[in-house]
Amino acid sequence: AGLQRVVRSLDEVLTATPDSRVKIAIETTAGQGTYLGHRFEHLAEIIQRVGNASRLAVCVDTCHIFAAGYDIRATRAYETTMTQVDRIIGCERVIAFHLNDSKRPLNSRVDRHEHIGKGHLGLAAFRCVLRDPRWDGLPMVLETPKSVDLHEDVTNLRVLRELMCGRGAARHGRPTRPSTR
């Protein structure tokens, strides 16, 4: 019933804006409480049921998918999860990432963002995302805890850039740099 309500709302917006080229990105959720969208199947069902699915896309939030039970902490686990993304949603639907570590463990279904490498995801997860050629050119937004001092953003971006470049290790030609939000 909740998914159908989301579909009706999206259909209403898309019908009211038929000439728009703007896409609506549905973000993955952690599944906290009764939130929908923590299973890739939820997003696939919404996309399938919406009348004009060509205007729907997906934003993957690293903390959210981890909290929802999708492990991306090591290469094999990451590849398993991304195979599910491709099979269920389609990698071509992914148009953005929110990059953040998780204060809570895998499958906690609690949405608590942490600084890059300081939570349960760790650095390897971000190395996998940043070096994956499927995401070349996609916007990646730093969505970590904020304070008055932006020093934390600078540190998080430095860590992400180091992971992306591999400190001399092979790169996959990623032209886009993570940005702050």
Tab-separated table of N, CA and C in Angstrom:
chain	number	residue	atom	x	y	z
A	1	ALA	N	0.833	-1.199	0.000
A	1	ALA	CA	0.000	0.000	0.000
A	1	ALA	C	0.879	1.265	0.000
A	2	GLY	N	1.951	1.236	0.750
A	2	GLY	CA	2.852	2.386	0.795
A	2	GLY	C	3.535	2.614	-0.536
A	3	LEU	N	3.974	1.548	-1.163
A	3	LEU	CA	4.617	1.681	-2.470
A	3	LEU	C	3.626	2.208	-3.502
A	4	GLN	N	2.386	1.747	-3.436
A	4	GLN	CA	1.378	2.232	-4.368
A	4	GLN	C	1.112	3.724	-4.161
A	5	ARG	N	1.156	4.162	-2.924
A	5	ARG	CA	0.969	5.586	-2.637
A	5	ARG	C	2.104	6.425	-3.242
A	6	VAL	N	3.324	5.929	-3.128
A	6	VAL	CA	4.475	6.608	-3.728
A	6	VAL	C	4.296	6.666	-5.241
A	7	VAL	N	3.866	5.554	-5.837
A	7	VAL	CA	3.650	5.499	-7.288
A	7	VAL	C	2.605	6.524	-7.710
A	8	ARG	N	1.498	6.588	-6.990
A	8	ARG	CA	0.444	7.568	-7.318
A	8	ARG	C	0.976	8.992	-7.243
A	9	SER	N	1.755	9.283	-6.223
A	9	SER	CA	2.317	10.630	-6.063
A	9	SER	C	3.287	10.964	-7.197
A	10	LEU	N	4.136	10.028	-7.545
A	10	LEU	CA	5.071	10.258	-8.640
A	10	LEU	C	4.329	10.419	-9.962
A	11	ASP	N	3.318	9.598	-10.171
A	11	ASP	CA	2.514	9.719	-11.398
A	11	ASP	C	1.868	11.097	-11.483
A	12	GLU	N	1.406	11.597	-10.351
A	12	GLU	CA	0.776	12.921	-10.328
A	12	GLU	C	1.778	14.011	-10.738
A	13	VAL	N	2.974	13.949	-10.178
A	13	VAL	CA	4.005	14.934	-10.497
A	13	VAL	C	4.426	14.820	-11.963
A	14	LEU	N	4.651	13.617	-12.422
A	14	LEU	CA	5.108	13.409	-13.794
A	14	LEU	C	4.038	13.790	-14.810
A	15	THR	N	2.778	13.542	-14.491
A	15	THR	CA	1.672	13.923	-15.375
A	15	THR	C	1.530	15.439	-15.437
A	16	ALA	N	1.771	16.102	-14.319
A	16	ALA	CA	1.642	17.566	-14.263
A	16	ALA	C	2.808	18.276	-14.956
A	17	THR	N	3.882	17.553	-15.234
A	17	THR	CA	5.071	18.166	-15.854
A	17	THR	C	5.520	17.360	-17.081
A	18	PRO	N	4.636	17.177	-18.062
A	18	PRO	CA	4.952	16.287	-19.188
A	18	PRO	C	6.104	16.764	-20.077
A	19	ASP	N	6.335	18.051	-20.135
A	19	ASP	CA	7.387	18.573	-21.008
A	19	ASP	C	8.738	18.718	-20.315
A	20	SER	N	8.790	18.412	-19.052
A	20	SER	CA	10.033	18.559	-18.300
A	20	SER	C	11.004	17.425	-18.636
A	21	ARG	N	12.280	17.777	-18.687
A	21	ARG	CA	13.324	16.774	-18.875
A	21	ARG	C	13.959	16.391	-17.535
A	22	VAL	N	13.465	16.981	-16.461
A	22	VAL	CA	14.018	16.728	-15.131
A	22	VAL	C	13.701	15.299	-14.697
A	23	LYS	N	14.715	14.634	-14.157
A	23	LYS	CA	14.523	13.293	-13.614
A	23	LYS	C	14.331	13.389	-12.105
A	24	ILE	N	13.579	12.465	-11.589
A	24	ILE	CA	13.380	12.351	-10.146
A	24	ILE	C	14.229	11.185	-9.669
A	25	ALA	N	15.155	11.466	-8.750
A	25	ALA	CA	16.013	10.414	-8.202
A	25	ALA	C	15.411	9.906	-6.894
A	26	ILE	N	15.127	8.636	-6.874
A	26	ILE	CA	14.624	7.981	-5.667
A	26	ILE	C	15.846	7.510	-4.889
A	27	GLU	N	15.965	7.958	-3.642
A	27	GLU	CA	17.143	7.601	-2.846
A	27	GLU	C	16.881	6.319	-2.063
A	28	THR	N	17.911	5.482	-1.997
A	28	THR	CA	17.841	4.298	-1.150
A	28	THR	C	17.691	4.760	0.301
A	29	THR	N	17.018	3.977	1.110
A	29	THR	CA	16.849	4.328	2.528
A	29	THR	C	17.471	3.242	3.407
A	30	ALA	N	17.612	3.549	4.675
A	30	ALA	CA	18.145	2.586	5.634
A	30	ALA	C	17.069	1.621	6.121
A	31	GLY	N	15.801	1.981	5.924
A	31	GLY	CA	14.712	1.117	6.370
A	31	GLY	C	14.328	1.334	7.822
A	32	GLN	N	14.691	2.487	8.337
A	32	GLN	CA	14.386	2.810	9.728
A	32	GLN	C	12.873	2.834	9.943
A	33	GLY	N	12.418	2.232	11.012
A	33	GLY	CA	10.984	2.216	11.306
A	33	GLY	C	10.209	1.535	10.194
A	34	THR	N	9.262	2.260	9.605
A	34	THR	CA	8.452	1.691	8.533
A	34	THR	C	8.811	2.274	7.168
A	35	TYR	N	9.991	2.886	7.063
A	35	TYR	CA	10.422	3.489	5.797
A	35	TYR	C	10.506	2.435	4.699
A	36	LEU	N	10.039	2.808	3.531
A	36	LEU	CA	10.175	1.980	2.343
A	36	LEU	C	11.424	2.419	1.595
A	37	GLY	N	11.896	1.574	0.700
A	37	GLY	CA	13.053	1.937	-0.113
A	37	GLY	C	14.357	1.352	0.380
A	38	HIS	N	14.314	0.527	1.407
A	38	HIS	CA	15.550	-0.076	1.897
A	38	HIS	C	15.877	-1.382	1.171
A	39	ARG	N	14.959	-1.890	0.398
A	39	ARG	CA	15.194	-3.055	-0.445
A	39	ARG	C	15.242	-2.574	-1.887
A	40	PHE	N	16.173	-3.077	-2.660
A	40	PHE	CA	16.245	-2.691	-4.065
A	40	PHE	C	14.944	-3.043	-4.784
A	41	GLU	N	14.280	-4.086	-4.309
A	41	GLU	CA	12.999	-4.500	-4.905
A	41	GLU	C	11.935	-3.426	-4.737
A	42	HIS	N	11.973	-2.666	-3.649
A	42	HIS	CA	11.013	-1.559	-3.457
A	42	HIS	C	11.183	-0.530	-4.570
A	43	LEU	N	12.430	-0.143	-4.817
A	43	LEU	CA	12.699	0.860	-5.851
A	43	LEU	C	12.307	0.324	-7.223
A	44	ALA	N	12.614	-0.952	-7.477
A	44	ALA	CA	12.269	-1.556	-8.767
A	44	ALA	C	10.754	-1.576	-8.966
A	45	GLU	N	10.017	-1.868	-7.927
A	45	GLU	CA	8.556	-1.893	-8.029
A	45	GLU	C	7.999	-0.500	-8.313
A	46	ILE	N	8.530	0.499	-7.660
A	46	ILE	CA	8.095	1.879	-7.915
A	46	ILE	C	8.364	2.227	-9.385
A	47	ILE	N	9.566	1.948	-9.837
A	47	ILE	CA	9.946	2.257	-11.218
A	47	ILE	C	9.046	1.509	-12.200
A	48	GLN	N	8.782	0.251	-11.910
A	48	GLN	CA	7.945	-0.580	-12.779
A	48	GLN	C	6.519	-0.058	-12.874
A	49	ARG	N	5.974	0.409	-11.780
A	49	ARG	CA	4.565	0.810	-11.733
A	49	ARG	C	4.292	2.230	-12.209
A	50	VAL	N	5.311	3.104	-12.161
A	50	VAL	CA	5.101	4.500	-12.551
A	50	VAL	C	4.865	4.576	-14.056
A	51	GLY	N	3.928	5.430	-14.436
A	51	GLY	CA	3.561	5.571	-15.837
A	51	GLY	C	4.700	6.003	-16.742
A	52	ASN	N	5.491	6.991	-16.324
A	52	ASN	CA	6.592	7.492	-17.145
A	52	ASN	C	7.910	7.219	-16.434
A	53	ALA	N	8.293	5.956	-16.407
A	53	ALA	CA	9.496	5.539	-15.678
A	53	ALA	C	10.780	6.084	-16.286
A	54	SER	N	10.728	6.599	-17.498
A	54	SER	CA	11.942	7.139	-18.122
A	54	SER	C	12.465	8.351	-17.370
A	55	ARG	N	11.620	8.964	-16.546
A	55	ARG	CA	12.055	10.142	-15.773
A	55	ARG	C	12.440	9.786	-14.348
A	56	LEU	N	12.498	8.500	-14.022
A	56	LEU	CA	12.900	8.081	-12.685
A	56	LEU	C	14.326	7.548	-12.698
A	57	ALA	N	15.056	7.860	-11.643
A	57	ALA	CA	16.431	7.414	-11.478
A	57	ALA	C	16.638	7.050	-10.011
A	58	VAL	N	17.848	6.630	-9.684
A	58	VAL	CA	18.153	6.198	-8.323
A	58	VAL	C	19.410	6.900	-7.828
A	59	CYS	N	19.366	7.319	-6.568
A	59	CYS	CA	20.529	7.840	-5.854
A	59	CYS	C	20.875	6.816	-4.775
A	60	VAL	N	22.093	6.308	-4.805
A	60	VAL	CA	22.541	5.316	-3.832
A	60	VAL	C	23.263	6.031	-2.700
A	61	ASP	N	22.787	5.813	-1.487
A	61	ASP	CA	23.421	6.356	-0.284
A	61	ASP	C	24.177	5.219	0.383
A	62	THR	N	25.503	5.362	0.539
A	62	THR	CA	26.327	4.270	1.051
A	62	THR	C	25.938	3.847	2.471
A	63	CYS	N	25.680	4.794	3.343
A	63	CYS	CA	25.250	4.451	4.701
A	63	CYS	C	23.902	3.732	4.682
A	64	HIS	N	22.981	4.241	3.871
A	64	HIS	CA	21.636	3.671	3.830
A	64	HIS	C	21.638	2.224	3.356
A	65	ILE	N	22.370	1.938	2.258
A	65	ILE	CA	22.330	0.558	1.766
A	65	ILE	C	23.003	-0.389	2.756
A	66	PHE	N	24.063	0.081	3.407
A	66	PHE	CA	24.749	-0.726	4.421
A	66	PHE	C	23.821	-1.001	5.602
A	67	ALA	N	23.170	0.035	6.094
A	67	ALA	CA	22.237	-0.131	7.216
A	67	ALA	C	21.057	-1.022	6.828
A	68	ALA	N	20.721	-1.045	5.544
A	68	ALA	CA	19.630	-1.880	5.050
A	68	ALA	C	20.045	-3.338	4.863
A	69	GLY	N	21.342	-3.625	5.020
A	69	GLY	CA	21.799	-5.006	4.957
A	69	GLY	C	22.621	-5.360	3.736
A	70	TYR	N	22.949	-4.373	2.900
A	70	TYR	CA	23.769	-4.630	1.716
A	70	TYR	C	25.225	-4.330	2.051
A	71	ASP	N	26.048	-5.358	2.089
A	71	ASP	CA	27.445	-5.210	2.478
A	71	ASP	C	28.271	-4.729	1.286
A	72	ILE	N	29.086	-3.711	1.506
A	72	ILE	CA	29.989	-3.204	0.464
A	72	ILE	C	31.397	-2.993	1.022
A	73	ARG	N	31.715	-3.661	2.142
A	73	ARG	CA	32.971	-3.397	2.841
A	73	ARG	C	34.198	-4.044	2.228
A	74	ALA	N	34.038	-4.991	1.361
A	74	ALA	CA	35.167	-5.652	0.704
A	74	ALA	C	34.795	-5.881	-0.750
A	75	THR	N	35.780	-6.102	-1.587
A	75	THR	CA	35.555	-6.193	-3.027
A	75	THR	C	34.483	-7.220	-3.381
A	76	ARG	N	34.567	-8.411	-2.852
A	76	ARG	CA	33.596	-9.462	-3.188
A	76	ARG	C	32.193	-9.073	-2.741
A	77	ALA	N	32.058	-8.558	-1.523
A	77	ALA	CA	30.742	-8.140	-1.015
A	77	ALA	C	30.196	-6.983	-1.844
A	78	TYR	N	31.069	-6.038	-2.183
A	78	TYR	CA	30.670	-4.897	-3.009
A	78	TYR	C	30.145	-5.381	-4.359
A	79	GLU	N	30.879	-6.279	-5.010
A	79	GLU	CA	30.463	-6.789	-6.318
A	79	GLU	C	29.138	-7.541	-6.225
A	80	THR	N	28.935	-8.290	-5.158
A	80	THR	CA	27.659	-8.988	-4.962
A	80	THR	C	26.519	-7.985	-4.862
A	81	THR	N	26.726	-6.931	-4.091
A	81	THR	CA	25.688	-5.910	-3.928
A	81	THR	C	25.433	-5.183	-5.245
A	82	MET	N	26.482	-4.810	-5.955
A	82	MET	CA	26.287	-4.084	-7.209
A	82	MET	C	25.678	-4.974	-8.298
A	83	THR	N	25.926	-6.275	-8.231
A	83	THR	CA	25.250	-7.210	-9.139
A	83	THR	C	23.752	-7.198	-8.856
A	84	GLN	N	23.392	-7.118	-7.581
A	84	GLN	CA	21.969	-7.019	-7.216
A	84	GLN	C	21.373	-5.709	-7.716
A	85	VAL	N	22.113	-4.614	-7.568
A	85	VAL	CA	21.638	-3.322	-8.078
A	85	VAL	C	21.344	-3.447	-9.568
A	86	ASP	N	22.284	-4.027	-10.297
A	86	ASP	CA	22.115	-4.131	-11.746
A	86	ASP	C	20.959	-5.049	-12.120
A	87	ARG	N	20.845	-6.181	-11.458
A	87	ARG	CA	19.791	-7.151	-11.769
A	87	ARG	C	18.401	-6.634	-11.395
A	88	ILE	N	18.296	-5.953	-10.276
A	88	ILE	CA	16.986	-5.547	-9.751
A	88	ILE	C	16.562	-4.171	-10.252
A	89	ILE	N	17.476	-3.213	-10.253
A	89	ILE	CA	17.152	-1.832	-10.631
A	89	ILE	C	17.727	-1.488	-12.007
A	90	GLY	N	18.957	-1.897	-12.222
A	90	GLY	CA	19.699	-1.544	-13.439
A	90	GLY	C	20.691	-0.445	-13.117
A	91	CYS	N	21.969	-0.712	-13.335
A	91	CYS	CA	23.004	0.288	-13.042
A	91	CYS	C	22.781	1.570	-13.827
A	92	GLU	N	22.172	1.470	-14.994
A	92	GLU	CA	21.920	2.664	-15.816
A	92	GLU	C	20.952	3.628	-15.130
A	93	ARG	N	20.188	3.167	-14.175
A	93	ARG	CA	19.257	4.039	-13.435
A	93	ARG	C	19.958	4.846	-12.351
A	94	VAL	N	21.133	4.412	-11.918
A	94	VAL	CA	21.873	5.108	-10.854
A	94	VAL	C	22.485	6.367	-11.446
A	95	ILE	N	22.087	7.526	-10.895
A	95	ILE	CA	22.598	8.794	-11.430
A	95	ILE	C	23.393	9.602	-10.401
A	96	ALA	N	23.463	9.112	-9.158
A	96	ALA	CA	24.200	9.857	-8.130
A	96	ALA	C	24.456	8.955	-6.926
A	97	PHE	N	25.431	9.377	-6.137
A	97	PHE	CA	25.748	8.705	-4.867
A	97	PHE	C	25.808	9.743	-3.759
A	98	HIS	N	25.390	9.343	-2.574
A	98	HIS	CA	25.675	10.078	-1.347
A	98	HIS	C	26.730	9.260	-0.635
A	99	LEU	N	27.868	9.874	-0.362
A	99	LEU	CA	28.974	9.180	0.282
A	99	LEU	C	29.018	9.532	1.756
A	100	ASN	N	28.885	8.510	2.590
A	100	ASN	CA	28.947	8.673	4.035
A	100	ASN	C	29.179	7.321	4.664
A	101	ASP	N	29.911	7.297	5.744
A	101	ASP	CA	30.126	6.069	6.504
A	101	ASP	C	28.918	5.885	7.424
A	102	SER	N	28.878	4.790	8.153
A	102	SER	CA	27.728	4.476	9.008
A	102	SER	C	28.151	4.336	10.468
A	103	LYS	N	27.444	5.039	11.350
A	103	LYS	CA	27.701	4.906	12.785
A	103	LYS	C	27.185	3.577	13.316
A	104	ARG	N	26.273	2.950	12.578
A	104	ARG	CA	25.658	1.700	13.021
A	104	ARG	C	26.096	0.535	12.148
A	105	PRO	N	26.034	-0.691	12.685
A	105	PRO	CA	26.523	-1.852	11.932
A	105	PRO	C	25.605	-2.277	10.784
A	106	LEU	N	26.119	-3.194	9.989
A	106	LEU	CA	25.392	-3.780	8.873
A	106	LEU	C	24.021	-4.277	9.314
A	107	ASN	N	23.010	-3.974	8.516
A	107	ASN	CA	21.635	-4.424	8.732
A	107	ASN	C	20.997	-3.868	10.007
A	108	SER	N	21.501	-2.763	10.522
A	108	SER	CA	20.929	-2.144	11.722
A	108	SER	C	19.618	-1.437	11.423
A	109	ARG	N	19.431	-1.056	10.157
A	109	ARG	CA	18.278	-0.286	9.683
A	109	ARG	C	18.152	1.037	10.430
A	110	VAL	N	19.289	1.600	10.805
A	110	VAL	CA	19.338	2.893	11.475
A	110	VAL	C	20.197	3.837	10.632
A	111	ASP	N	19.630	4.993	10.303
A	111	ASP	CA	20.279	5.978	9.432
A	111	ASP	C	21.079	6.972	10.271
A	112	ARG	N	22.360	6.667	10.467
A	112	ARG	CA	23.250	7.560	11.202
A	112	ARG	C	24.559	7.684	10.435
A	113	HIS	N	24.761	8.820	9.802
A	113	HIS	CA	25.946	9.046	8.972
A	113	HIS	C	27.170	9.317	9.842
A	114	GLU	N	28.321	8.908	9.294
A	114	GLU	CA	29.597	9.097	9.973
A	114	GLU	C	30.617	9.593	8.947
A	115	HIS	N	31.714	10.130	9.432
A	115	HIS	CA	32.783	10.597	8.560
A	115	HIS	C	33.418	9.415	7.825
A	116	ILE	N	33.958	9.685	6.665
A	116	ILE	CA	34.536	8.656	5.802
A	116	ILE	C	35.653	7.905	6.534
A	117	GLY	N	35.488	6.578	6.611
A	117	GLY	CA	36.480	5.725	7.253
A	117	GLY	C	36.393	5.671	8.758
A	118	LYS	N	35.459	6.384	9.368
A	118	LYS	CA	35.358	6.447	10.828
A	118	LYS	C	34.212	5.583	11.373
A	119	GLY	N	33.487	4.916	10.484
A	119	GLY	CA	32.343	4.117	10.911
A	119	GLY	C	32.505	2.651	10.561
A	120	HIS	N	31.379	1.955	10.507
A	120	HIS	CA	31.365	0.515	10.265
A	120	HIS	C	31.643	0.139	8.816
A	121	LEU	N	31.498	1.070	7.883
A	121	LEU	CA	31.811	0.772	6.487
A	121	LEU	C	33.314	0.684	6.259
A	122	GLY	N	34.058	1.616	6.792
A	122	GLY	CA	35.506	1.622	6.607
A	122	GLY	C	35.912	2.117	5.233
A	123	LEU	N	37.195	2.212	5.016
A	123	LEU	CA	37.731	2.809	3.790
A	123	LEU	C	37.571	1.941	2.545
A	124	ALA	N	37.626	0.626	2.692
A	124	ALA	CA	37.573	-0.264	1.522
A	124	ALA	C	36.278	-0.080	0.740
A	125	ALA	N	35.175	0.167	1.417
A	125	ALA	CA	33.892	0.362	0.736
A	125	ALA	C	33.958	1.556	-0.205
A	126	PHE	N	34.552	2.632	0.253
A	126	PHE	CA	34.642	3.840	-0.570
A	126	PHE	C	35.639	3.651	-1.717
A	127	ARG	N	36.690	2.898	-1.469
A	127	ARG	CA	37.642	2.579	-2.532
A	127	ARG	C	36.910	1.832	-3.650
A	128	CYS	N	36.058	0.884	-3.293
A	128	CYS	CA	35.292	0.126	-4.292
A	128	CYS	C	34.376	1.039	-5.099
A	129	VAL	N	33.633	1.901	-4.428
A	129	VAL	CA	32.701	2.799	-5.127
A	129	VAL	C	33.469	3.748	-6.039
A	130	LEU	N	34.489	4.371	-5.518
A	130	LEU	CA	35.217	5.399	-6.265
A	130	LEU	C	35.984	4.851	-7.459
A	131	ARG	N	36.383	3.607	-7.398
A	131	ARG	CA	37.165	3.025	-8.493
A	131	ARG	C	36.323	2.188	-9.454
A	132	ASP	N	35.023	2.155	-9.227
A	132	ASP	CA	34.131	1.363	-10.082
A	132	ASP	C	33.843	2.137	-11.364
A	133	PRO	N	34.265	1.643	-12.514
A	133	PRO	CA	34.065	2.385	-13.764
A	133	PRO	C	32.595	2.582	-14.132
A	134	ARG	N	31.697	1.796	-13.557
A	134	ARG	CA	30.258	1.985	-13.826
A	134	ARG	C	29.779	3.353	-13.363
A	135	TRP	N	30.483	3.938	-12.417
A	135	TRP	CA	30.026	5.219	-11.850
A	135	TRP	C	30.848	6.400	-12.360
A	136	ASP	N	31.690	6.186	-13.349
A	136	ASP	CA	32.484	7.280	-13.916
A	136	ASP	C	31.581	8.442	-14.323
A	137	GLY	N	31.944	9.632	-13.868
A	137	GLY	CA	31.208	10.837	-14.245
A	137	GLY	C	29.964	11.118	-13.421
A	138	LEU	N	29.556	10.210	-12.549
A	138	LEU	CA	28.360	10.467	-11.735
A	138	LEU	C	28.691	11.423	-10.593
A	139	PRO	N	27.736	12.299	-10.246
A	139	PRO	CA	27.957	13.145	-9.066
A	139	PRO	C	27.967	12.298	-7.794
A	140	MET	N	28.892	12.613	-6.926
A	140	MET	CA	28.996	11.946	-5.627
A	140	MET	C	29.084	13.033	-4.576
A	141	VAL	N	28.105	13.059	-3.722
A	141	VAL	CA	27.960	14.132	-2.752
A	141	VAL	C	28.392	13.643	-1.373
A	142	LEU	N	29.269	14.390	-0.754
A	142	LEU	CA	29.696	14.101	0.610
A	142	LEU	C	28.552	14.473	1.540
A	143	GLU	N	28.052	13.504	2.272
A	143	GLU	CA	26.902	13.733	3.144
A	143	GLU	C	27.231	13.209	4.549
A	144	THR	N	28.246	13.806	5.133
A	144	THR	CA	28.720	13.406	6.452
A	144	THR	C	28.260	14.428	7.489
A	145	PRO	N	28.407	14.096	8.777
A	145	PRO	CA	28.000	15.066	9.809
A	145	PRO	C	28.685	16.419	9.618
A	146	LYS	N	27.958	17.474	9.878
A	146	LYS	CA	28.482	18.830	9.679
A	146	LYS	C	28.624	19.549	11.015
A	147	SER	N	29.617	20.414	11.072
A	147	SER	CA	29.790	21.295	12.220
A	147	SER	C	30.068	22.690	11.671
A	148	VAL	N	30.268	23.640	12.545
A	148	VAL	CA	30.555	25.008	12.125
A	148	VAL	C	31.873	25.055	11.351
A	149	ASP	N	32.833	24.262	11.796
A	149	ASP	CA	34.144	24.206	11.153
A	149	ASP	C	34.092	23.249	9.963
A	150	LEU	N	34.406	23.733	8.779
A	150	LEU	CA	34.377	22.900	7.584
A	150	LEU	C	35.622	22.026	7.438
A	151	HIS	N	36.479	22.036	8.436
A	151	HIS	CA	37.692	21.221	8.392
A	151	HIS	C	37.357	19.744	8.160
A	152	GLU	N	36.260	19.277	8.733
A	152	GLU	CA	35.862	17.877	8.573
A	152	GLU	C	35.569	17.559	7.109
A	153	ASP	N	34.914	18.479	6.397
A	153	ASP	CA	34.647	18.274	4.970
A	153	ASP	C	35.954	18.182	4.188
A	154	VAL	N	36.888	19.048	4.503
A	154	VAL	CA	38.183	19.042	3.819
A	154	VAL	C	38.874	17.700	4.057
A	155	THR	N	38.841	17.220	5.278
A	155	THR	CA	39.464	15.937	5.616
A	155	THR	C	38.771	14.795	4.881
A	156	ASN	N	37.433	14.772	4.904
A	156	ASN	CA	36.685	13.718	4.210
A	156	ASN	C	36.992	13.720	2.715
A	157	LEU	N	37.032	14.888	2.107
A	157	LEU	CA	37.332	14.976	0.674
A	157	LEU	C	38.758	14.518	0.377
A	158	ARG	N	39.693	14.877	1.245
A	158	ARG	CA	41.082	14.434	1.058
A	158	ARG	C	41.156	12.911	1.110
A	159	VAL	N	40.488	12.301	2.066
A	159	VAL	CA	40.483	10.840	2.192
A	159	VAL	C	39.874	10.199	0.942
A	160	LEU	N	38.761	10.731	0.470
A	160	LEU	CA	38.121	10.180	-0.730
A	160	LEU	C	39.021	10.313	-1.959
A	161	ARG	N	39.659	11.451	-2.098
A	161	ARG	CA	40.554	11.643	-3.245
A	161	ARG	C	41.742	10.683	-3.191
A	162	GLU	N	42.272	10.457	-1.992
A	162	GLU	CA	43.375	9.505	-1.842
A	162	GLU	C	42.924	8.093	-2.204
A	163	LEU	N	41.727	7.727	-1.790
A	163	LEU	CA	41.203	6.404	-2.127
A	163	LEU	C	40.971	6.268	-3.631
A	164	MET	N	40.484	7.330	-4.231
A	164	MET	CA	40.194	7.323	-5.660
A	164	MET	C	41.478	7.181	-6.464
A	165	CYS	N	42.499	7.889	-6.055
A	165	CYS	CA	43.767	7.865	-6.788
A	165	CYS	C	44.618	6.673	-6.408
A	166	GLY	N	44.365	6.117	-5.264
A	166	GLY	CA	45.063	4.921	-4.831
A	166	GLY	C	46.505	5.129	-4.417
A	167	ARG	N	46.885	6.395	-4.232
A	167	ARG	CA	48.265	6.686	-3.820
A	167	ARG	C	49.249	5.910	-4.683
A	168	GLY	N	49.051	6.002	-6.012
A	168	GLY	CA	49.952	5.351	-6.945
A	168	GLY	C	49.408	4.049	-7.501
A	169	ALA	N	48.343	3.501	-6.923
A	169	ALA	CA	47.757	2.258	-7.439
A	169	ALA	C	46.966	2.553	-8.711
A	170	ALA	N	46.597	1.521	-9.421
A	170	ALA	CA	45.854	1.690	-10.682
A	170	ALA	C	44.533	2.401	-10.443
A	171	ARG	N	44.203	3.284	-11.392
A	171	ARG	CA	42.946	4.038	-11.353
A	171	ARG	C	42.087	3.614	-12.511
A	172	HIS	N	40.823	3.880	-12.396
A	172	HIS	CA	39.888	3.589	-13.473
A	172	HIS	C	39.441	4.861	-14.166
A	173	GLY	N	40.229	5.912	-14.136
A	173	GLY	CA	39.952	7.113	-14.914
A	173	GLY	C	38.796	7.953	-14.447
A	174	ARG	N	38.522	7.977	-13.164
A	174	ARG	CA	37.383	8.751	-12.662
A	174	ARG	C	37.657	10.235	-12.804
A	175	PRO	N	36.890	10.934	-13.627
A	175	PRO	CA	37.113	12.363	-13.796
A	175	PRO	C	36.421	13.227	-12.756
A	176	THR	N	35.397	12.695	-12.116
A	176	THR	CA	34.586	13.493	-11.205
A	176	THR	C	35.117	13.393	-9.791
A	177	ARG	N	35.155	14.493	-9.104
A	177	ARG	CA	35.606	14.497	-7.713
A	177	ARG	C	34.390	14.617	-6.794
A	178	PRO	N	34.412	13.900	-5.656
A	178	PRO	CA	33.330	14.058	-4.690
A	178	PRO	C	33.252	15.518	-4.242
A	179	SER	N	32.055	15.996	-3.989
A	179	SER	CA	31.873	17.388	-3.568
A	179	SER	C	31.093	17.455	-2.274
A	180	THR	N	31.152	18.595	-1.607
A	180	THR	CA	30.378	18.790	-0.391
A	180	THR	C	28.960	19.198	-0.767
A	181	ARG	N	28.067	19.070	0.161
A	181	ARG	CA	26.676	19.404	-0.076
A	181	ARG	C	26.300	20.593	0.747
